[in-house]
PDB file of C-alpha atoms in Angstrom:
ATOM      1  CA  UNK A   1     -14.537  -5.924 -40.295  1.00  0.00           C
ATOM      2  CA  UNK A   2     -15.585  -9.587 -41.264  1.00  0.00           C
ATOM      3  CA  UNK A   3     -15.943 -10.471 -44.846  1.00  0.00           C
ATOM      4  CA  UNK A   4     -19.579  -9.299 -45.469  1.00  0.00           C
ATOM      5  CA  UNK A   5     -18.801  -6.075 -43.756  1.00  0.00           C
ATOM      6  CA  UNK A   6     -20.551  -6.503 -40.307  1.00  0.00           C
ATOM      7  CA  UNK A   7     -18.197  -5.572 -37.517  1.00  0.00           C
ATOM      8  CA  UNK A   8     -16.858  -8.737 -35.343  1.00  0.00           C
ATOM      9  CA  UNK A   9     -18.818  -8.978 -32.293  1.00  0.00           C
ATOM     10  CA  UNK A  10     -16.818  -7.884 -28.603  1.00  0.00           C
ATOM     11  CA  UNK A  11     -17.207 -10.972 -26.584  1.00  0.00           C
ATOM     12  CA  UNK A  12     -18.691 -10.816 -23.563  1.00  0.00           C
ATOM     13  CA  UNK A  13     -16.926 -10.050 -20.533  1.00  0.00           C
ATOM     14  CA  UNK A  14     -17.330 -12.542 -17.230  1.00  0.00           C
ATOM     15  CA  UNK A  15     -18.509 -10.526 -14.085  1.00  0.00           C
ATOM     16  CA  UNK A  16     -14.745 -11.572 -12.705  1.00  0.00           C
ATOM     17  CA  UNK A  17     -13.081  -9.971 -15.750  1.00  0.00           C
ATOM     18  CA  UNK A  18     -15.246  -6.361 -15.705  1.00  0.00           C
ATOM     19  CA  UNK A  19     -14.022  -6.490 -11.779  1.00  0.00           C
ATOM     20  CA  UNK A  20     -10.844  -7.444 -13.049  1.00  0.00           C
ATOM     21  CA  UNK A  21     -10.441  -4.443 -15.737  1.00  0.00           C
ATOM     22  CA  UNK A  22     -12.127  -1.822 -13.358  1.00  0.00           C
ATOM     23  CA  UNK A  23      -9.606  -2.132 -10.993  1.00  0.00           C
ATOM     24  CA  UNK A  24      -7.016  -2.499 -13.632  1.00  0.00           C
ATOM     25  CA  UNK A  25      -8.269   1.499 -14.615  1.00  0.00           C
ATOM     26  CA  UNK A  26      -8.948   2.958 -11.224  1.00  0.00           C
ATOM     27  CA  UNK A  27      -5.044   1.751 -10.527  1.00  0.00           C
ATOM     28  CA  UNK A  28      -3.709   3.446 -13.669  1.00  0.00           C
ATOM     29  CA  UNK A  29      -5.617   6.569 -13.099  1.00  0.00           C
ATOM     30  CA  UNK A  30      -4.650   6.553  -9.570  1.00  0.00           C
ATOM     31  CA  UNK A  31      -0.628   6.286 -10.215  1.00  0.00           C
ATOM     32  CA  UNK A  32      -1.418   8.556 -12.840  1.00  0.00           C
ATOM     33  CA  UNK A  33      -2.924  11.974 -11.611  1.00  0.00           C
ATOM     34  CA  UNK A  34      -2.909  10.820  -7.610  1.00  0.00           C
ATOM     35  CA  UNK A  35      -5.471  10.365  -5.230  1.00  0.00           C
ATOM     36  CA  UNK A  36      -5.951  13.861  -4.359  1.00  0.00           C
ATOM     37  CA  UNK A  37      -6.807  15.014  -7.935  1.00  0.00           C
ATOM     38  CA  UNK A  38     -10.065  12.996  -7.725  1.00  0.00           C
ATOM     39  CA  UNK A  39     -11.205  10.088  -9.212  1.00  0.00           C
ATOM     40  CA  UNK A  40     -13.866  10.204 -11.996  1.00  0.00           C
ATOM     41  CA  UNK A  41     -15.774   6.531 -12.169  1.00  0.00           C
ATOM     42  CA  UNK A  42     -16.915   7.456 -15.786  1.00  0.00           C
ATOM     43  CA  UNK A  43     -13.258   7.957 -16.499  1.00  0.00           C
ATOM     44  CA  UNK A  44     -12.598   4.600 -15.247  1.00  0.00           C
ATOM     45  CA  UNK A  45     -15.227   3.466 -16.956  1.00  0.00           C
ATOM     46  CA  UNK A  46     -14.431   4.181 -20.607  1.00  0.00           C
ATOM     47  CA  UNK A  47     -10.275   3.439 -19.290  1.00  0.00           C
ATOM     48  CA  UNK A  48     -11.760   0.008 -18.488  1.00  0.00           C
ATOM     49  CA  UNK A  49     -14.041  -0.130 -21.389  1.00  0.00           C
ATOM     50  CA  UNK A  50     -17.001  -0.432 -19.473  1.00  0.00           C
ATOM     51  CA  UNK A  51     -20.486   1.044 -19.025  1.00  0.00           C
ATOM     52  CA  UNK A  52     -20.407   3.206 -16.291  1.00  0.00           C
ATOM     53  CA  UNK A  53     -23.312   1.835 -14.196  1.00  0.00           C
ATOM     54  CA  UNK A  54     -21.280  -1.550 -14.122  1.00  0.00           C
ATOM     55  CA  UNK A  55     -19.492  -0.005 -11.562  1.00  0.00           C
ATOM     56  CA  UNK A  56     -22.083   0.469  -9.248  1.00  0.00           C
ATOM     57  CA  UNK A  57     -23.388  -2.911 -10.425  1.00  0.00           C
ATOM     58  CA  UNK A  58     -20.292  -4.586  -9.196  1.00  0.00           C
ATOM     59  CA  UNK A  59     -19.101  -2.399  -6.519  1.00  0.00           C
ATOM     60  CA  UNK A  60     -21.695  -0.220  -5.105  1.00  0.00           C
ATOM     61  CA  UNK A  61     -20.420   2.574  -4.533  1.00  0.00           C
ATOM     62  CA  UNK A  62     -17.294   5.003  -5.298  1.00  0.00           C
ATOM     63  CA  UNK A  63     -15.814   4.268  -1.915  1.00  0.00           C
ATOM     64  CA  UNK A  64     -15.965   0.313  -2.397  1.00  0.00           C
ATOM     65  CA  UNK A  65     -14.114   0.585  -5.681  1.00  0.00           C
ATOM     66  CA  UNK A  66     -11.440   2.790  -4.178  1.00  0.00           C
ATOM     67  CA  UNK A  67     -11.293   0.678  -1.172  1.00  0.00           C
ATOM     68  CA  UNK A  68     -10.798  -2.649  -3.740  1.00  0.00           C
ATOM     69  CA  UNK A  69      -8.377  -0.651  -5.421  1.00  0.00           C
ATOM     70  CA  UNK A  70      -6.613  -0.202  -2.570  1.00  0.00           C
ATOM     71  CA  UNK A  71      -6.578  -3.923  -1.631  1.00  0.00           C
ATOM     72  CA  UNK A  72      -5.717  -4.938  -5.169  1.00  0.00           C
ATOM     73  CA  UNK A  73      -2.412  -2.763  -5.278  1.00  0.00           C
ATOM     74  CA  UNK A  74      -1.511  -4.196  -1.406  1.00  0.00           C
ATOM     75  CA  UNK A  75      -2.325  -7.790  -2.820  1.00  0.00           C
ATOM     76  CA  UNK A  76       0.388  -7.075  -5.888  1.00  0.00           C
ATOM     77  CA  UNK A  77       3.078  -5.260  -3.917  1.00  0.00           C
ATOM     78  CA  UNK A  78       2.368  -8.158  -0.844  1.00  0.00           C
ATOM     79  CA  UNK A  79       3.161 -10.989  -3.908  1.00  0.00           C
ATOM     80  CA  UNK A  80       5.895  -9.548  -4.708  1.00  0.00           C
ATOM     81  CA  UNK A  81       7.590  -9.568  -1.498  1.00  0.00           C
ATOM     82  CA  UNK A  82       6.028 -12.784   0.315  1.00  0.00           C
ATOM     83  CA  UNK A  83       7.565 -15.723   0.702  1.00  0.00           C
ATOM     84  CA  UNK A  84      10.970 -14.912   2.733  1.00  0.00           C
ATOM     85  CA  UNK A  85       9.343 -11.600   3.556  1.00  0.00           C
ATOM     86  CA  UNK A  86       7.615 -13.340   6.312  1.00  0.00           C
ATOM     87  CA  UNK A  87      11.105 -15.146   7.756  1.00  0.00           C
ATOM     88  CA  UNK A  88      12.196 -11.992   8.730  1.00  0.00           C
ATOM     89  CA  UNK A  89      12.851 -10.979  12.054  1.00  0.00           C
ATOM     90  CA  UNK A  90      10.932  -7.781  13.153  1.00  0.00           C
ATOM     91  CA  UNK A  91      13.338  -4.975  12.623  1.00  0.00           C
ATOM     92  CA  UNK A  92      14.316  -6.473   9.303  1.00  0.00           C
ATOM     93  CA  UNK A  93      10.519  -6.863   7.943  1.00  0.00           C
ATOM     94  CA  UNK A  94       9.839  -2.979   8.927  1.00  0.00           C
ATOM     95  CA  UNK A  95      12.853  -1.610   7.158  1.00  0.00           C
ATOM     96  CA  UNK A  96      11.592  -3.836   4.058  1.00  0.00           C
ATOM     97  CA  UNK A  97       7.977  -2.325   4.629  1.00  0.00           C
ATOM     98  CA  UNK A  98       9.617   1.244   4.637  1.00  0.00           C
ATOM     99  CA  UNK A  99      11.347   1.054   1.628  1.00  0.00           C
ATOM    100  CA  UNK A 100       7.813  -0.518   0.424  1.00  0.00           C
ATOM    101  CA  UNK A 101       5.479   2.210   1.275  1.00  0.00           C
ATOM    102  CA  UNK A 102       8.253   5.398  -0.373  1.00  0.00           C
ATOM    103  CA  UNK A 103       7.894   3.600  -3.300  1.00  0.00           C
ATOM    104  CA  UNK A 104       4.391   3.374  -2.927  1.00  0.00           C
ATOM    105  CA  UNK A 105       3.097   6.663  -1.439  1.00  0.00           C
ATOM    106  CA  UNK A 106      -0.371   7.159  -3.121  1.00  0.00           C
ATOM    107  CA  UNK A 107      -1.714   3.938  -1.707  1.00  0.00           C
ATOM    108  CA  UNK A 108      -1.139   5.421   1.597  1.00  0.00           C
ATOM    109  CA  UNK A 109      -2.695   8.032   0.969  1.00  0.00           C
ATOM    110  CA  UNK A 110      -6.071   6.731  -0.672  1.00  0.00           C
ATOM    111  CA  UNK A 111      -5.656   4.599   2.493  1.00  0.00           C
ATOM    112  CA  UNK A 112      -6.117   7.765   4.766  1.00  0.00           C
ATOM    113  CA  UNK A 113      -8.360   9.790   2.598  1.00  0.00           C
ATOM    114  CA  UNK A 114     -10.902   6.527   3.192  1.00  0.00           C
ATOM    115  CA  UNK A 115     -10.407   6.235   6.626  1.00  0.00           C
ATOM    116  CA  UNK A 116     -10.830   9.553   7.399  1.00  0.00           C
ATOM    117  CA  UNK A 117     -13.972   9.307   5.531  1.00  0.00           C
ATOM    118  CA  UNK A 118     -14.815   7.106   7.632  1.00  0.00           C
ATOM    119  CA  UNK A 119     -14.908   4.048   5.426  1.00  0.00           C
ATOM    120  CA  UNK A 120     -14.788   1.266   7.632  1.00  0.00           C
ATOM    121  CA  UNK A 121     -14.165  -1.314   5.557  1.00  0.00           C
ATOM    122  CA  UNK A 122     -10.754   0.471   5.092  1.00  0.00           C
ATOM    123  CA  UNK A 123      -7.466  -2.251   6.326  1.00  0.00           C
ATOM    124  CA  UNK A 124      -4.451  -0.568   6.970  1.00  0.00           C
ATOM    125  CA  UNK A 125      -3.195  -3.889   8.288  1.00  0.00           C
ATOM    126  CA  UNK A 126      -3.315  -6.372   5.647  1.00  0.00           C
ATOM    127  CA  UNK A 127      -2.606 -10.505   6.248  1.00  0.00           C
ATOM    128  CA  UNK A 128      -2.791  -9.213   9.858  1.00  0.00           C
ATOM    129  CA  UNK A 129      -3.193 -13.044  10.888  1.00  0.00           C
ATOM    130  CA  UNK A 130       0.065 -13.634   9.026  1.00  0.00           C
ATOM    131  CA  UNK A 131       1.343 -10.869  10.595  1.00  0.00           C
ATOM    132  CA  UNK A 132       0.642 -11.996  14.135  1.00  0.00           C
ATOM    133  CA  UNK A 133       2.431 -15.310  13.858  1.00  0.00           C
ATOM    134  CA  UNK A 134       5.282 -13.499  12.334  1.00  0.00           C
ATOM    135  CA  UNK A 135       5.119 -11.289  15.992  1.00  0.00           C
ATOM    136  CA  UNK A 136       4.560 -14.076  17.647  1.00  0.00           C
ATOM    137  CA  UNK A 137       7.834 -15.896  16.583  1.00  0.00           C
ATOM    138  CA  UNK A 138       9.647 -12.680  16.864  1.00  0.00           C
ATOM    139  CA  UNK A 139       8.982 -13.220  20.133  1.00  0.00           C
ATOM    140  CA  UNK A 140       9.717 -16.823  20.315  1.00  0.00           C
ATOM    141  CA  UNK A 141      13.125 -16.227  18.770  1.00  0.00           C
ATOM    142  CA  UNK A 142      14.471 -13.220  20.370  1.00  0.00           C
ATOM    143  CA  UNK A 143      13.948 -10.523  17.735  1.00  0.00           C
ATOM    144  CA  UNK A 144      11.373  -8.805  20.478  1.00  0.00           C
ATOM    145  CA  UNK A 145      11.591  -8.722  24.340  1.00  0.00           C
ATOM    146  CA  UNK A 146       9.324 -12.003  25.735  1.00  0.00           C
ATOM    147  CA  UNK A 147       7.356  -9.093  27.297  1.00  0.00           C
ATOM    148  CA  UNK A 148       7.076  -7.067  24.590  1.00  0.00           C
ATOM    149  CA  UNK A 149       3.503  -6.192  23.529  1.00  0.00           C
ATOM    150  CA  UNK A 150       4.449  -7.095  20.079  1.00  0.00           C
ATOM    151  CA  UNK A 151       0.709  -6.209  18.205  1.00  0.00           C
ATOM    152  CA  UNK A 152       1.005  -2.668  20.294  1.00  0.00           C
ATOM    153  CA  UNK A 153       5.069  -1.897  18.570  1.00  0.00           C
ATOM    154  CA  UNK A 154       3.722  -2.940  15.258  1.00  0.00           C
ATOM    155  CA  UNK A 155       0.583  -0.877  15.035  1.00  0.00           C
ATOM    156  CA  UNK A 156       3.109   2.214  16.311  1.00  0.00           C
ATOM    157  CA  UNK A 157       5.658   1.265  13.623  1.00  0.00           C
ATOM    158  CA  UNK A 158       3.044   1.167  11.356  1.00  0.00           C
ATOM    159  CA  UNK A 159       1.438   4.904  12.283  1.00  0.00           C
ATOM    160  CA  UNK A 160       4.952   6.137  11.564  1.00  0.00           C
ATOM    161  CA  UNK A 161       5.564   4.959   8.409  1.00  0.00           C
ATOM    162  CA  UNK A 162       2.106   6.226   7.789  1.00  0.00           C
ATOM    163  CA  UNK A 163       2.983   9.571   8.421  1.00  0.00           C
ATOM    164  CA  UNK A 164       6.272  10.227   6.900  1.00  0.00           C
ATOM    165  CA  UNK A 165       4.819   8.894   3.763  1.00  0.00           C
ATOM    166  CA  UNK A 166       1.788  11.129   3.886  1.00  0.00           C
ATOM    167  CA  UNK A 167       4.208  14.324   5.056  1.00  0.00           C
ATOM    168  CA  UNK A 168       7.838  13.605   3.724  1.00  0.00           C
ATOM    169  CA  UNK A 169       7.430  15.936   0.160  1.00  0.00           C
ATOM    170  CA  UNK A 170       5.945  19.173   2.999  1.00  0.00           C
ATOM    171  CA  UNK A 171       8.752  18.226   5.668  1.00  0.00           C
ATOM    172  CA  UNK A 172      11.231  18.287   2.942  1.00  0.00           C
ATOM    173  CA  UNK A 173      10.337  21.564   2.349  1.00  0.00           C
ATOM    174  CA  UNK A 174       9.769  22.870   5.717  1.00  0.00           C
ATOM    175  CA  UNK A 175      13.112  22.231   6.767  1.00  0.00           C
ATOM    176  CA  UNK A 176      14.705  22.495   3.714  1.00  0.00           C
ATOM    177  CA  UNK A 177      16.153  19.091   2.827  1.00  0.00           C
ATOM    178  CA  UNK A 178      15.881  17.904  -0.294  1.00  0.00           C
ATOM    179  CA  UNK A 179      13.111  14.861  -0.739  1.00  0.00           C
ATOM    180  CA  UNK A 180      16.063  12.212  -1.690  1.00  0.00           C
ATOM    181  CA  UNK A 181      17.922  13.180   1.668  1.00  0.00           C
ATOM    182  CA  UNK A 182      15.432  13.412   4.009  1.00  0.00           C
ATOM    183  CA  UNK A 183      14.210   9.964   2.895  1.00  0.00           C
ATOM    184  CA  UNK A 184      17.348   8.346   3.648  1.00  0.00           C
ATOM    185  CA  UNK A 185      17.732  10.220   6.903  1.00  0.00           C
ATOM    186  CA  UNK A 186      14.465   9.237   7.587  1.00  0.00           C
ATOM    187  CA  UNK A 187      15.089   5.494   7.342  1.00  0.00           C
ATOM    188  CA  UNK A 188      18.367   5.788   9.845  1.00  0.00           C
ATOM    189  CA  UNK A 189      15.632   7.368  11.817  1.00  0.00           C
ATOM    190  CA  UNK A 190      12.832   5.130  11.655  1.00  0.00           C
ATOM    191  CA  UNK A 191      15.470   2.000  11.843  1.00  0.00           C
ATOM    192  CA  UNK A 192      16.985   3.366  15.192  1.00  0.00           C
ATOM    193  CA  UNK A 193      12.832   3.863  16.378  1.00  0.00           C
ATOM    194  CA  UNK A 194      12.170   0.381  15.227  1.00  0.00           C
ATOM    195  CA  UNK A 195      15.671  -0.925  16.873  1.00  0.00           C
ATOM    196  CA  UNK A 196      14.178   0.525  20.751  1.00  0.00           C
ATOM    197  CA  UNK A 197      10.897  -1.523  20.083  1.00  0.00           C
ATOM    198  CA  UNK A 198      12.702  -4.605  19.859  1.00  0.00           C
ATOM    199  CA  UNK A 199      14.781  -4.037  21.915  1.00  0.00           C
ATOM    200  CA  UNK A 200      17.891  -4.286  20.601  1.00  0.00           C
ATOM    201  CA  UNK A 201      20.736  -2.156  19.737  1.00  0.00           C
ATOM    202  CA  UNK A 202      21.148  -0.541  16.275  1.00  0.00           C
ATOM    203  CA  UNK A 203      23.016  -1.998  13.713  1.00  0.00           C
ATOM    204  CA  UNK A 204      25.500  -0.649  11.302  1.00  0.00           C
ATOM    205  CA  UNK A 205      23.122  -0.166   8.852  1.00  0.00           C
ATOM    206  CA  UNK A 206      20.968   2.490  11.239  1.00  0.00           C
ATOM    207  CA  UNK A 207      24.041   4.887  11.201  1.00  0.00           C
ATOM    208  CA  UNK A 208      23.187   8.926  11.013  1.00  0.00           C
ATOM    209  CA  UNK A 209      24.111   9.573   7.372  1.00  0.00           C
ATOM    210  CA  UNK A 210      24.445  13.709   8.327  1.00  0.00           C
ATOM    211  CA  UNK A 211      27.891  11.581  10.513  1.00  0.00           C
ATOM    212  CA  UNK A 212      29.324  11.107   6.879  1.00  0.00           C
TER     213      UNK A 212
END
């Protein structure tokens, strides 16, 4: 309250910074009750302190705020990691990516919901033109075969990453491995997978932990 007793104006947001705190909520909300529970836009509104028809205003639709959602949480985890994340050779980049994605499961999986909703404005492949100069000096260098179609082995290292993040809690229980186990196996695994596309034998660190 100000000195005469009128309450202190809010100031007024930019466009930029309503985007900004939208996205802000839909993130919490999402790491908060997951993707499948549903996402309500008036609770993001009032989370974001917002009048709900400012979402539409700004984003259109439910999709297109999930979908920059989605592309706001890649941009975040992909600063985190740039820089020397780039240098690395092939097999070295996908094992980073894989320890990436575990610890970020419920993007993938807003990731699939939209595309199977057919949301085409869904990209599963982010920086892909960083990405392809990356493959393209993998090549260069030796970490993939000259002839290797390098787009083709990571698009398929990609899809399986994909899945085990969207399956590993039901495999776990399937077969009966606990989720903390199966995870590590799984990285021997998907290291060993990743090893064949480039061609190159496994290293130490792709060893079969059930060998221990």
């Amino acid at each position: 309250m100000s000195e005469n007793g009128a309450k202190p104006r809010r100031r007024r947001r930019s466009r930029q910074e309503t985007e900004a705190d939208l996205l802000a909520a839909a993130r919490r909300l999402l790491q908060r009750d997951g993707v499948l529970a549903g996402v309500n836009l008036r609770e993001i509104a009032t989370e974001a302190g917002v009048n709900h028809g400012q979402i539409y205003q700004y984003f259109g639709s439910r999709q297109a705020l999930l979908r920059a959602s989605v592309a706001d949480l890649v941009d975040r985890q992909t600063a985190e990691q740039d820089a020397g994340f780039w240098e690395l050779p092939f097999a070295e980049r996908r094992a980073t990516m894989f320890r990436h994605r575990l610890a970020e499961p419920e993007v993938v999986r807003l990731e699939a919901l939209l595309a199977l909703d057919g949301d085409e404005g869904v990209n599963p492949l982010p920086r892909f033109a960083q990405t392809r100069r990356s493959l393209e000096r993998d090549r260069r260098e030796g970490a993939l075969p000259p002839d290797a179609d390098a787009v083709a082995a990571h698009v398929m290292a990609a899809s399986a990453l994909v899945g085990y993040v969207i399956f590993r809690e039901a495999y776990a229980r399937d077969t009966g491995i606990p989720l903390d186990e199966l995870d590590e196996r799984a990285e021997g695994a998907y290291a060993r997978m990743v090893a064949g596309l480039a061609g190159t034998p496994p290293t130490e660190e792709t060893h079969d932990p059930t060998a221990r």
